[in-house]
Amino acid sequence: MKVALGVSGGIAAYKAAEVVRLLQDRGIRVQVIMTQGAQQFVRPLTFAALSGEKVITEMFAAGGDEKGAQPNIDSAIEHIAVAQSIDALLVVPATADILAKFAQGIANDFLTTLYLATTAPVVVAPAMNVNMWNHPATQANLELLRQRGVRIVEPGEGYLACGMTGPGRLAENELIVAAAMEALGASQELAGETVLITAGPTREKIDPVRYLTNRSSGRMGYALAEAALRRGARVLLVSGPTALTPPGSAEVTRVESSEQMRQAVLKLLPEATIVIKTAAVADYRPKSAAEQKIKRKGPISLELEPTKDILAELARSKSSQLIIGFAAETENVLENARKKLLSKSLDAIVVNDVSREGVGFDSDRNAVTIITHSEVIEVPETTKWEVAQRVLDQAVRLRKVSQAK
Ligand code: CTP
């Protein structure tokens, strides 16, 4: 595994040296990239000596040692080579300037160009003066980055180098490294587990051209699939119709109706050790689908019948699998979710209040509460990727508890 560690120009730049060592302790190769500003605070030699690799300090390195040498072609495309070879990009410290450039897509040095060129996960650990941190411009940039999936290791509060007190202090190195490891999926806590995930909406046929469906986009389930793969699991993804591309190594079964989803899930159940049901399964379907397209006439009514509750059926036919359900509620959120936890014999339920604007259905963001038989864990509004991480944390914890029994 290889991490590109971007160091930008803040007083906390020296702390990145310790991050190099902590990553290396975990068997990770580190390619350090320093901005011009960073080089005012720490010499590249420090990082070269620690990382055992050449430190990248400029976009176009000269081709030879002689004065006036032209940049060579290797250096001109090095950012692409680095972008393709890394498993994560970590920036410690991330100054307000770097955050602004990342957010706006400005690519005027190696680090900012690398940020645009890489598809690897990105983690930033900001550090700056408290007023710079609180400034609406910085906060707006952070929000944009968050929405695009960048993980932000929030700064701590305390005495800052500028003499002020408040948020802006670089997070503890252990926290930064934990976030980087999570981004790398290097914890491999789910190695040996097979996670069966259902995602997306279902479609219940009315006639050959019409169906009943719901607003689920499938993003929560796909984020869980990707996160579980990164933690080393085998992933079986049963997906209703979505516009999303499933993560490369997930084993995907595509379904349309709730009945098809039910059959796929029951068939795969014996292979699974963990089941996570994010799918928004229809509760009702037309009693009989018309063979021919229904013609326009006067008012008509559609007779609906309940679908089978897949989760409830799973609970009856499962062996030792851990089962996590999702619940979408619009009122009495926690109370209703708790009832479902018990009535569906689940190990945990993840509930979201879908009446809230901007989170839940058809959004990149979510705010949930994870309820187990012994705990209630609030996950305030964040990306679906982060929610997926918190749900998997619980899956890992509950598996350990059940294995210890
Ligand atoms: N679910 C299921 N099969 C169904 C309906 C729902 O397996 N036919 C699962 C969903 O995948 C989700 C959980 O049950 O994990 C809760 O879904 P939700 O729609 O909130 O609950 P319902 O049981 O349908 O209850 P209600 O609609 O009355 O709130």
Short mmCIF file of C-alpha atoms and ligand atoms in Angstrom, two decimals:
data_model
loop_
_atom_site.label_atom_id
_atom_site.label_comp_id
_atom_site.label_asym_id
_atom_site.label_seq_id
_atom_site.Cartn_x
_atom_site.Cartn_y
_atom_site.Cartn_z
CA MET A 1 0.00 0.00 0.00
CA LYS A 2 1.20 3.46 -0.82
CA VAL A 3 0.08 6.84 0.48
CA ALA A 4 0.93 10.22 -0.99
CA LEU A 5 1.44 12.57 1.93
CA GLY A 6 0.97 16.19 0.92
CA VAL A 7 2.52 18.70 3.30
CA SER A 8 1.34 22.29 2.90
CA GLY A 9 2.74 25.46 4.44
CA GLY A 10 1.70 25.77 8.05
CA ILE A 11 3.51 25.70 11.35
CA ALA A 12 2.14 22.21 11.92
CA ALA A 13 4.18 20.96 8.90
CA TYR A 14 6.77 19.49 11.27
CA LYS A 15 4.08 17.22 12.77
CA ALA A 16 3.73 15.47 9.40
CA ALA A 17 7.16 13.90 10.03
CA GLU A 18 5.64 11.80 12.81
CA VAL A 19 2.76 10.82 10.49
CA VAL A 20 5.32 9.39 8.03
CA ARG A 21 6.70 7.19 10.77
CA LEU A 22 3.29 6.05 12.03
CA LEU A 23 2.26 5.05 8.50
CA GLN A 24 5.52 3.20 7.93
CA ASP A 25 4.99 1.32 11.21
CA ARG A 26 1.83 -0.01 9.59
CA GLY A 27 3.73 -1.25 6.55
CA ILE A 28 2.71 1.61 4.26
CA ARG A 29 5.01 3.29 1.75
CA VAL A 30 4.90 7.06 1.88
CA GLN A 31 5.58 9.43 -1.01
CA VAL A 32 5.93 12.94 0.41
CA ILE A 33 4.95 15.97 -1.65
CA MET A 34 5.77 19.41 -0.24
CA THR A 35 4.28 22.70 -1.39
CA GLN A 36 6.53 25.75 -1.70
CA GLY A 37 5.06 27.06 1.55
CA ALA A 38 5.79 23.84 3.41
CA GLN A 39 9.47 24.12 2.42
CA GLN A 40 9.63 27.41 4.34
CA PHE A 41 8.85 25.51 7.53
CA VAL A 42 10.62 22.16 7.10
CA ARG A 43 13.44 21.09 4.79
CA PRO A 44 12.62 18.37 2.23
CA LEU A 45 15.66 16.47 3.50
CA THR A 46 13.85 15.71 6.75
CA PHE A 47 11.08 13.92 4.88
CA ALA A 48 13.46 12.27 2.40
CA ALA A 49 15.44 10.79 5.29
CA LEU A 50 12.31 9.61 7.12
CA SER A 51 10.43 8.21 4.13
CA GLY A 52 13.44 6.77 2.34
CA GLU A 53 12.02 8.18 -0.91
CA LYS A 54 12.70 11.25 -3.00
CA VAL A 55 10.47 14.12 -1.87
CA ILE A 56 8.52 15.87 -4.63
CA THR A 57 8.97 19.62 -4.25
CA GLU A 58 8.01 21.03 -7.62
CA MET A 59 5.93 20.38 -10.67
CA PHE A 60 8.71 20.39 -13.26
CA ALA A 61 11.93 19.03 -11.84
CA ALA A 62 15.08 19.69 -13.90
CA GLY A 63 16.38 16.78 -15.95
CA GLY A 64 19.93 16.94 -14.70
CA ASP A 65 22.13 18.56 -12.12
CA GLU A 66 23.70 21.11 -14.44
CA LYS A 67 22.43 24.69 -14.23
CA GLY A 68 19.64 25.64 -16.62
CA ALA A 69 18.72 22.03 -17.41
CA GLN A 70 15.29 21.58 -18.99
CA PRO A 71 12.55 19.70 -17.19
CA ASN A 72 12.49 16.16 -18.52
CA ILE A 73 9.38 14.42 -19.82
CA ASP A 74 9.28 12.06 -16.83
CA SER A 75 8.84 14.94 -14.44
CA ALA A 76 6.19 16.54 -16.65
CA ILE A 77 3.91 13.52 -16.31
CA GLU A 78 5.02 12.42 -12.85
CA HIS A 79 1.80 13.66 -11.23
CA ILE A 80 -0.17 11.20 -13.37
CA ALA A 81 2.16 8.34 -12.48
CA VAL A 82 1.90 9.18 -8.77
CA ALA A 83 -1.90 9.66 -9.06
CA GLN A 84 -2.27 6.16 -10.48
CA SER A 85 0.10 4.45 -8.08
CA ILE A 86 -1.29 5.60 -4.74
CA ASP A 87 -4.00 4.03 -2.58
CA ALA A 88 -4.80 7.28 -0.75
CA LEU A 89 -3.84 10.96 -0.69
CA LEU A 90 -3.37 12.41 2.76
CA VAL A 91 -2.69 16.12 3.38
CA VAL A 92 -1.12 17.10 6.72
CA PRO A 93 -1.43 19.94 7.52
CA ALA A 94 -3.99 21.24 5.03
CA THR A 95 -3.89 25.03 5.00
CA ALA A 96 -6.89 27.23 4.15
CA ASP A 97 -5.16 27.88 0.81
CA ILE A 98 -4.88 24.19 -0.12
CA LEU A 99 -8.49 23.54 0.88
CA ALA A 100 -9.61 26.45 -1.31
CA LYS A 101 -7.58 25.20 -4.26
CA PHE A 102 -8.88 21.64 -3.89
CA ALA A 103 -12.46 22.92 -3.61
CA GLN A 104 -12.13 25.11 -6.71
CA GLY A 105 -10.12 22.64 -8.78
CA ILE A 106 -7.10 24.94 -9.11
CA ALA A 107 -4.08 22.91 -10.18
CA ASN A 108 -1.01 25.12 -10.11
CA ASP A 109 1.52 22.92 -8.34
CA PHE A 110 2.23 19.23 -7.88
CA LEU A 111 -0.05 18.63 -4.90
CA THR A 112 -3.10 20.42 -6.31
CA THR A 113 -2.62 18.72 -9.69
CA LEU A 114 -2.29 15.34 -8.00
CA TYR A 115 -5.54 15.97 -6.13
CA LEU A 116 -7.39 16.41 -9.43
CA ALA A 117 -5.61 13.54 -11.14
CA THR A 118 -6.11 10.83 -8.55
CA THR A 119 -9.18 8.68 -8.01
CA ALA A 120 -7.83 7.36 -4.69
CA PRO A 121 -9.61 8.42 -1.49
CA VAL A 122 -8.49 11.77 -0.09
CA VAL A 123 -8.07 12.65 3.59
CA VAL A 124 -7.19 16.15 4.76
CA ALA A 125 -6.17 17.29 8.23
CA PRO A 126 -6.64 21.08 8.35
CA ALA A 127 -4.66 23.34 10.68
CA MET A 128 -4.87 27.11 10.76
CA ASN A 129 -5.68 30.19 12.80
CA VAL A 130 -9.11 30.06 14.46
CA ASN A 131 -10.55 32.99 12.46
CA MET A 132 -9.32 31.46 9.20
CA TRP A 133 -10.97 28.16 10.21
CA ASN A 134 -14.26 29.85 11.13
CA HIS A 135 -14.33 32.04 8.02
CA PRO A 136 -17.37 31.29 5.84
CA ALA A 137 -15.06 30.88 2.81
CA THR A 138 -13.10 28.09 4.53
CA GLN A 139 -16.25 26.47 5.88
CA ALA A 140 -17.88 26.57 2.42
CA ASN A 141 -14.78 24.98 0.87
CA LEU A 142 -14.79 22.25 3.51
CA GLU A 143 -18.46 21.58 2.83
CA LEU A 144 -17.81 21.26 -0.91
CA LEU A 145 -14.95 18.86 -0.29
CA ARG A 146 -17.04 16.81 2.14
CA GLN A 147 -19.80 16.52 -0.43
CA ARG A 148 -17.26 15.20 -2.91
CA GLY A 149 -16.22 12.48 -0.51
CA VAL A 150 -13.04 14.03 0.93
CA ARG A 151 -12.57 12.93 4.51
CA ILE A 152 -11.80 15.78 6.88
CA VAL A 153 -10.00 15.10 10.12
CA GLU A 154 -11.40 18.00 12.11
CA PRO A 155 -8.86 20.14 13.95
CA GLY A 156 -8.84 20.14 17.72
CA GLU A 157 -9.34 23.12 20.02
CA GLY A 158 -6.57 24.63 22.06
CA TYR A 159 -3.78 27.13 22.16
CA LEU A 160 -2.67 27.97 18.62
CA ALA A 161 0.76 29.05 17.43
CA CYS A 162 -0.70 32.48 16.56
CA GLY A 163 -1.46 33.04 20.25
CA MET A 164 -5.22 32.56 19.95
CA THR A 165 -7.29 29.78 21.47
CA GLY A 166 -10.00 27.82 19.64
CA PRO A 167 -10.43 25.32 16.84
CA GLY A 168 -7.65 25.16 14.26
CA ARG A 169 -5.05 22.98 15.90
CA LEU A 170 -3.97 19.99 13.81
CA ALA A 171 -5.79 16.84 14.99
CA GLU A 172 -3.77 14.28 16.96
CA ASN A 173 -1.51 12.23 14.68
CA GLU A 174 -3.12 8.97 15.80
CA LEU A 175 -6.52 10.27 14.64
CA ILE A 176 -5.07 11.34 11.30
CA VAL A 177 -3.45 7.97 10.75
CA ALA A 178 -6.65 6.14 11.79
CA ALA A 179 -8.58 8.14 9.15
CA ALA A 180 -5.93 7.31 6.55
CA MET A 181 -6.09 3.61 7.45
CA GLU A 182 -9.87 3.73 7.19
CA ALA A 183 -9.59 5.35 3.75
CA LEU A 184 -7.16 2.62 2.73
CA GLY A 185 -9.51 -0.01 4.10
CA ALA A 186 -6.31 -1.39 5.47
CA SER A 187 -7.85 -2.42 8.74
CA GLN A 188 -9.14 -5.56 6.95
CA GLU A 189 -11.44 -6.12 9.92
CA LEU A 190 -13.98 -7.83 7.70
CA ALA A 191 -11.54 -10.29 6.12
CA GLY A 192 -13.20 -13.73 6.03
CA GLU A 193 -16.71 -12.23 6.27
CA THR A 194 -19.26 -12.35 3.45
CA VAL A 195 -21.53 -9.33 3.55
CA LEU A 196 -24.85 -9.54 1.73
CA ILE A 197 -26.14 -6.04 0.99
CA THR A 198 -29.44 -5.08 -0.63
CA ALA A 199 -29.65 -1.66 -2.24
CA GLY A 200 -31.92 0.62 -4.20
CA PRO A 201 -35.65 0.67 -4.82
CA THR A 202 -37.85 -2.09 -6.20
CA ARG A 203 -40.24 -1.84 -9.12
CA GLU A 204 -43.66 -3.42 -8.96
CA LYS A 205 -45.22 -3.91 -12.35
CA ILE A 206 -48.59 -2.34 -13.17
CA ASP A 207 -48.61 -3.14 -16.87
CA PRO A 208 -45.87 -3.65 -19.53
CA VAL A 209 -44.84 0.04 -19.40
CA ARG A 210 -45.66 1.19 -15.86
CA TYR A 211 -44.54 0.35 -12.38
CA LEU A 212 -44.68 1.47 -8.75
CA THR A 213 -41.38 2.49 -7.20
CA ASN A 214 -39.87 4.91 -4.65
CA ARG A 215 -37.18 7.61 -4.38
CA SER A 216 -34.32 5.39 -3.21
CA SER A 217 -31.14 6.02 -5.25
CA GLY A 218 -29.17 3.03 -3.94
CA ARG A 219 -26.28 5.27 -2.81
CA MET A 220 -26.33 4.13 0.83
CA GLY A 221 -26.14 0.46 -0.14
CA TYR A 222 -23.43 1.04 -2.75
CA ALA A 223 -21.37 3.04 -0.24
CA LEU A 224 -21.69 0.14 2.23
CA ALA A 225 -20.64 -2.33 -0.47
CA GLU A 226 -17.53 -0.30 -1.29
CA ALA A 227 -16.66 0.28 2.37
CA ALA A 228 -17.09 -3.42 3.22
CA LEU A 229 -14.85 -4.40 0.28
CA ARG A 230 -12.17 -1.99 1.50
CA ARG A 231 -12.33 -3.66 4.91
CA GLY A 232 -11.56 -6.99 3.30
CA ALA A 233 -15.04 -8.55 3.04
CA ARG A 234 -16.48 -10.54 0.17
CA VAL A 235 -19.54 -8.55 -0.90
CA LEU A 236 -22.75 -9.91 -2.42
CA LEU A 237 -24.79 -6.94 -3.66
CA VAL A 238 -28.44 -7.48 -4.52
CA SER A 239 -29.44 -4.32 -6.28
CA GLY A 240 -32.74 -2.92 -7.43
CA PRO A 241 -32.67 -0.62 -10.47
CA THR A 242 -30.21 2.26 -9.92
CA ALA A 243 -28.07 4.50 -12.10
CA LEU A 244 -24.94 3.68 -10.07
CA THR A 245 -21.87 1.67 -11.03
CA PRO A 246 -21.24 -1.06 -8.48
CA PRO A 247 -17.75 -1.32 -6.96
CA GLY A 248 -15.53 -3.52 -9.15
CA SER A 249 -15.16 -6.57 -6.99
CA ALA A 250 -18.70 -6.82 -5.60
CA GLU A 251 -20.68 -9.85 -6.81
CA VAL A 252 -23.84 -8.24 -8.13
CA THR A 253 -27.31 -9.73 -8.62
CA ARG A 254 -29.68 -7.32 -10.33
CA VAL A 255 -33.36 -7.51 -9.51
CA GLU A 256 -36.47 -5.45 -10.18
CA SER A 257 -39.39 -6.53 -8.02
CA SER A 258 -39.53 -7.17 -4.28
CA GLU A 259 -40.27 -10.84 -5.04
CA GLN A 260 -37.09 -11.12 -7.17
CA MET A 261 -35.16 -9.42 -4.38
CA ARG A 262 -36.63 -11.84 -1.85
CA GLN A 263 -35.63 -14.87 -3.90
CA ALA A 264 -32.11 -13.57 -4.54
CA VAL A 265 -31.58 -12.79 -0.85
CA LEU A 266 -32.88 -16.13 0.39
CA LYS A 267 -30.70 -17.96 -2.16
CA LEU A 268 -27.55 -16.09 -1.11
CA LEU A 269 -28.26 -16.13 2.63
CA PRO A 270 -26.40 -19.40 3.39
CA GLU A 271 -23.19 -17.85 1.99
CA ALA A 272 -23.46 -14.69 4.09
CA THR A 273 -22.17 -14.00 7.58
CA ILE A 274 -23.55 -10.44 7.73
CA VAL A 275 -26.69 -9.13 6.02
CA ILE A 276 -27.36 -5.41 5.62
CA LYS A 277 -30.72 -4.48 4.13
CA THR A 278 -30.59 -0.91 2.90
CA ALA A 279 -33.02 -1.54 0.04
CA ALA A 280 -36.26 0.39 0.03
CA VAL A 281 -38.50 -2.56 -0.67
CA ALA A 282 -42.06 -1.92 -1.81
CA ASP A 283 -44.61 -2.76 0.87
CA TYR A 284 -47.42 -3.13 -1.67
CA ARG A 285 -47.66 -4.29 -5.26
CA PRO A 286 -50.50 -4.40 -7.78
CA LYS A 287 -52.55 -7.51 -7.11
CA SER A 288 -52.17 -8.53 -10.73
CA ALA A 289 -50.14 -6.81 -13.43
CA ALA A 290 -52.10 -6.12 -16.62
CA GLU A 291 -50.87 -8.17 -19.59
CA GLN A 292 -51.46 -5.30 -22.01
CA LYS A 293 -50.88 -1.58 -21.58
CA ILE A 294 -53.80 -0.10 -19.66
CA LYS A 295 -55.73 2.26 -21.94
CA ARG A 296 -56.91 5.68 -20.83
CA LYS A 297 -60.55 5.65 -19.79
CA GLY A 298 -62.44 7.03 -16.80
CA PRO A 299 -61.10 6.87 -13.26
CA ILE A 300 -59.59 3.52 -12.38
CA SER A 301 -58.34 2.10 -9.15
CA LEU A 302 -55.41 -0.12 -8.59
CA GLU A 303 -55.83 -2.96 -6.17
CA LEU A 304 -52.69 -3.51 -4.12
CA GLU A 305 -51.61 -6.44 -2.03
CA PRO A 306 -48.84 -6.52 0.56
CA THR A 307 -45.44 -7.83 -0.50
CA LYS A 308 -43.60 -10.33 1.67
CA ASP A 309 -41.38 -8.80 4.34
CA ILE A 310 -37.94 -10.08 3.33
CA LEU A 311 -36.29 -9.11 6.58
CA ALA A 312 -38.85 -10.88 8.71
CA GLU A 313 -38.41 -13.99 6.57
CA LEU A 314 -34.62 -13.74 6.87
CA ALA A 315 -34.87 -13.65 10.63
CA ARG A 316 -36.82 -16.92 10.51
CA SER A 317 -34.52 -18.78 8.10
CA LYS A 318 -31.13 -17.49 9.23
CA SER A 319 -28.52 -19.45 11.14
CA SER A 320 -25.78 -17.40 12.79
CA GLN A 321 -25.82 -14.38 10.45
CA LEU A 322 -25.76 -10.90 11.86
CA ILE A 323 -28.72 -8.97 10.45
CA ILE A 324 -28.83 -5.19 10.15
CA GLY A 325 -31.97 -3.50 8.86
CA PHE A 326 -32.65 0.05 7.77
CA ALA A 327 -35.78 2.00 8.51
CA ALA A 328 -37.11 5.08 6.85
CA GLU A 329 -39.44 6.94 9.16
CA THR A 330 -41.27 10.25 9.01
CA GLU A 331 -42.67 10.33 12.57
CA ASN A 332 -41.95 8.79 16.00
CA VAL A 333 -38.63 7.89 14.43
CA LEU A 334 -36.82 6.17 17.31
CA GLU A 335 -39.88 4.50 18.76
CA ASN A 336 -40.89 2.98 15.42
CA ALA A 337 -37.34 1.84 14.70
CA ARG A 338 -37.07 0.15 18.06
CA LYS A 339 -40.29 -1.74 17.35
CA LYS A 340 -38.85 -2.94 14.02
CA LEU A 341 -35.61 -4.03 15.73
CA LEU A 342 -37.65 -6.35 17.94
CA SER A 343 -40.43 -7.42 15.56
CA LYS A 344 -37.97 -8.28 12.77
CA SER A 345 -35.47 -9.94 15.20
CA LEU A 346 -32.60 -7.76 14.01
CA ASP A 347 -29.19 -7.26 15.59
CA ALA A 348 -29.23 -3.56 14.70
CA ILE A 349 -31.38 -1.08 12.85
CA VAL A 350 -30.22 2.08 11.14
CA VAL A 351 -32.98 4.64 11.12
CA ASN A 352 -33.23 7.81 9.12
CA ASP A 353 -35.81 10.50 9.36
CA VAL A 354 -36.73 10.89 5.71
CA SER A 355 -38.89 13.93 6.39
CA ARG A 356 -35.69 16.01 6.79
CA GLU A 357 -34.63 18.08 3.78
CA GLY A 358 -31.35 17.28 2.03
CA VAL A 359 -30.61 13.95 3.70
CA GLY A 360 -31.72 10.37 3.15
CA PHE A 361 -33.52 9.52 -0.07
CA ASP A 362 -31.84 10.53 -3.30
CA SER A 363 -29.11 12.51 -1.56
CA ASP A 364 -25.37 12.06 -0.98
CA ARG A 365 -25.82 12.82 2.67
CA ASN A 366 -27.52 11.15 5.55
CA ALA A 367 -28.08 11.55 9.27
CA VAL A 368 -28.98 8.36 11.10
CA THR A 369 -29.32 6.70 14.45
CA ILE A 370 -27.97 3.17 14.82
CA ILE A 371 -29.93 1.20 17.40
CA THR A 372 -28.68 -2.12 18.76
CA HIS A 373 -30.07 -4.09 21.69
CA SER A 374 -27.66 -2.33 24.05
CA GLU A 375 -26.76 0.98 22.43
CA VAL A 376 -28.06 4.02 20.59
CA ILE A 377 -25.46 5.67 18.36
CA GLU A 378 -26.21 9.04 16.77
CA VAL A 379 -24.50 9.77 13.45
CA PRO A 380 -25.09 13.49 12.76
CA GLU A 381 -25.47 14.67 9.17
CA THR A 382 -22.51 13.58 7.05
CA THR A 383 -21.75 11.79 3.77
CA LYS A 384 -23.24 8.37 3.08
CA TRP A 385 -19.65 7.11 2.93
CA GLU A 386 -19.11 8.13 6.58
CA VAL A 387 -22.46 6.65 7.59
CA ALA A 388 -21.37 3.40 5.91
CA GLN A 389 -18.18 3.43 8.01
CA ARG A 390 -20.13 3.88 11.25
CA VAL A 391 -22.56 1.08 10.33
CA LEU A 392 -19.63 -1.24 9.56
CA ASP A 393 -17.96 -0.29 12.86
CA GLN A 394 -21.06 -1.66 14.57
CA ALA A 395 -21.13 -4.75 12.35
CA VAL A 396 -17.51 -5.48 13.32
CA ARG A 397 -18.25 -4.90 17.01
CA LEU A 398 -21.39 -7.08 17.01
CA ARG A 399 -19.59 -9.89 15.16
CA LYS A 400 -16.87 -9.86 17.81
CA VAL A 401 -19.50 -10.04 20.57
CA SER A 402 -21.30 -12.96 18.92
CA GLN A 403 -18.05 -14.82 18.23
CA ALA A 404 -17.00 -14.41 21.86
CA LYS A 405 -20.20 -16.13 23.04
N1 CTP B 1 -38.03 -4.59 4.19
C1 CTP B 1 -38.03 -5.87 3.68
N2 CTP B 1 -39.08 -6.32 2.96
C2 CTP B 1 -40.16 -5.55 2.75
C3 CTP B 1 -40.19 -4.24 3.29
C4 CTP B 1 -39.11 -3.78 4.00
O1 CTP B 1 -37.05 -6.59 3.87
N3 CTP B 1 -41.17 -6.02 2.03
C5 CTP B 1 -36.85 -4.13 4.95
C6 CTP B 1 -36.12 -2.95 4.37
O2 CTP B 1 -35.08 -3.37 3.49
C7 CTP B 1 -35.55 -2.28 5.61
C8 CTP B 1 -36.55 -2.64 6.70
O3 CTP B 1 -37.31 -3.74 6.21
O4 CTP B 1 -34.29 -2.83 5.98
C9 CTP B 1 -37.48 -1.55 7.12
O5 CTP B 1 -38.13 -1.02 6.02
P1 CTP B 1 -39.30 0.04 6.23
O6 CTP B 1 -39.95 0.33 4.90
O7 CTP B 1 -38.83 1.16 7.06
O8 CTP B 1 -40.27 -0.81 7.17
P2 CTP B 1 -41.54 -1.69 6.96
O9 CTP B 1 -41.32 -3.01 7.62
O10 CTP B 1 -41.94 -1.73 5.53
O11 CTP B 1 -42.58 -0.90 7.86
P3 CTP B 1 -43.46 0.42 7.55
O12 CTP B 1 -43.38 0.66 6.07
O13 CTP B 1 -44.80 0.04 8.04
O14 CTP B 1 -42.81 1.50 8.36
#
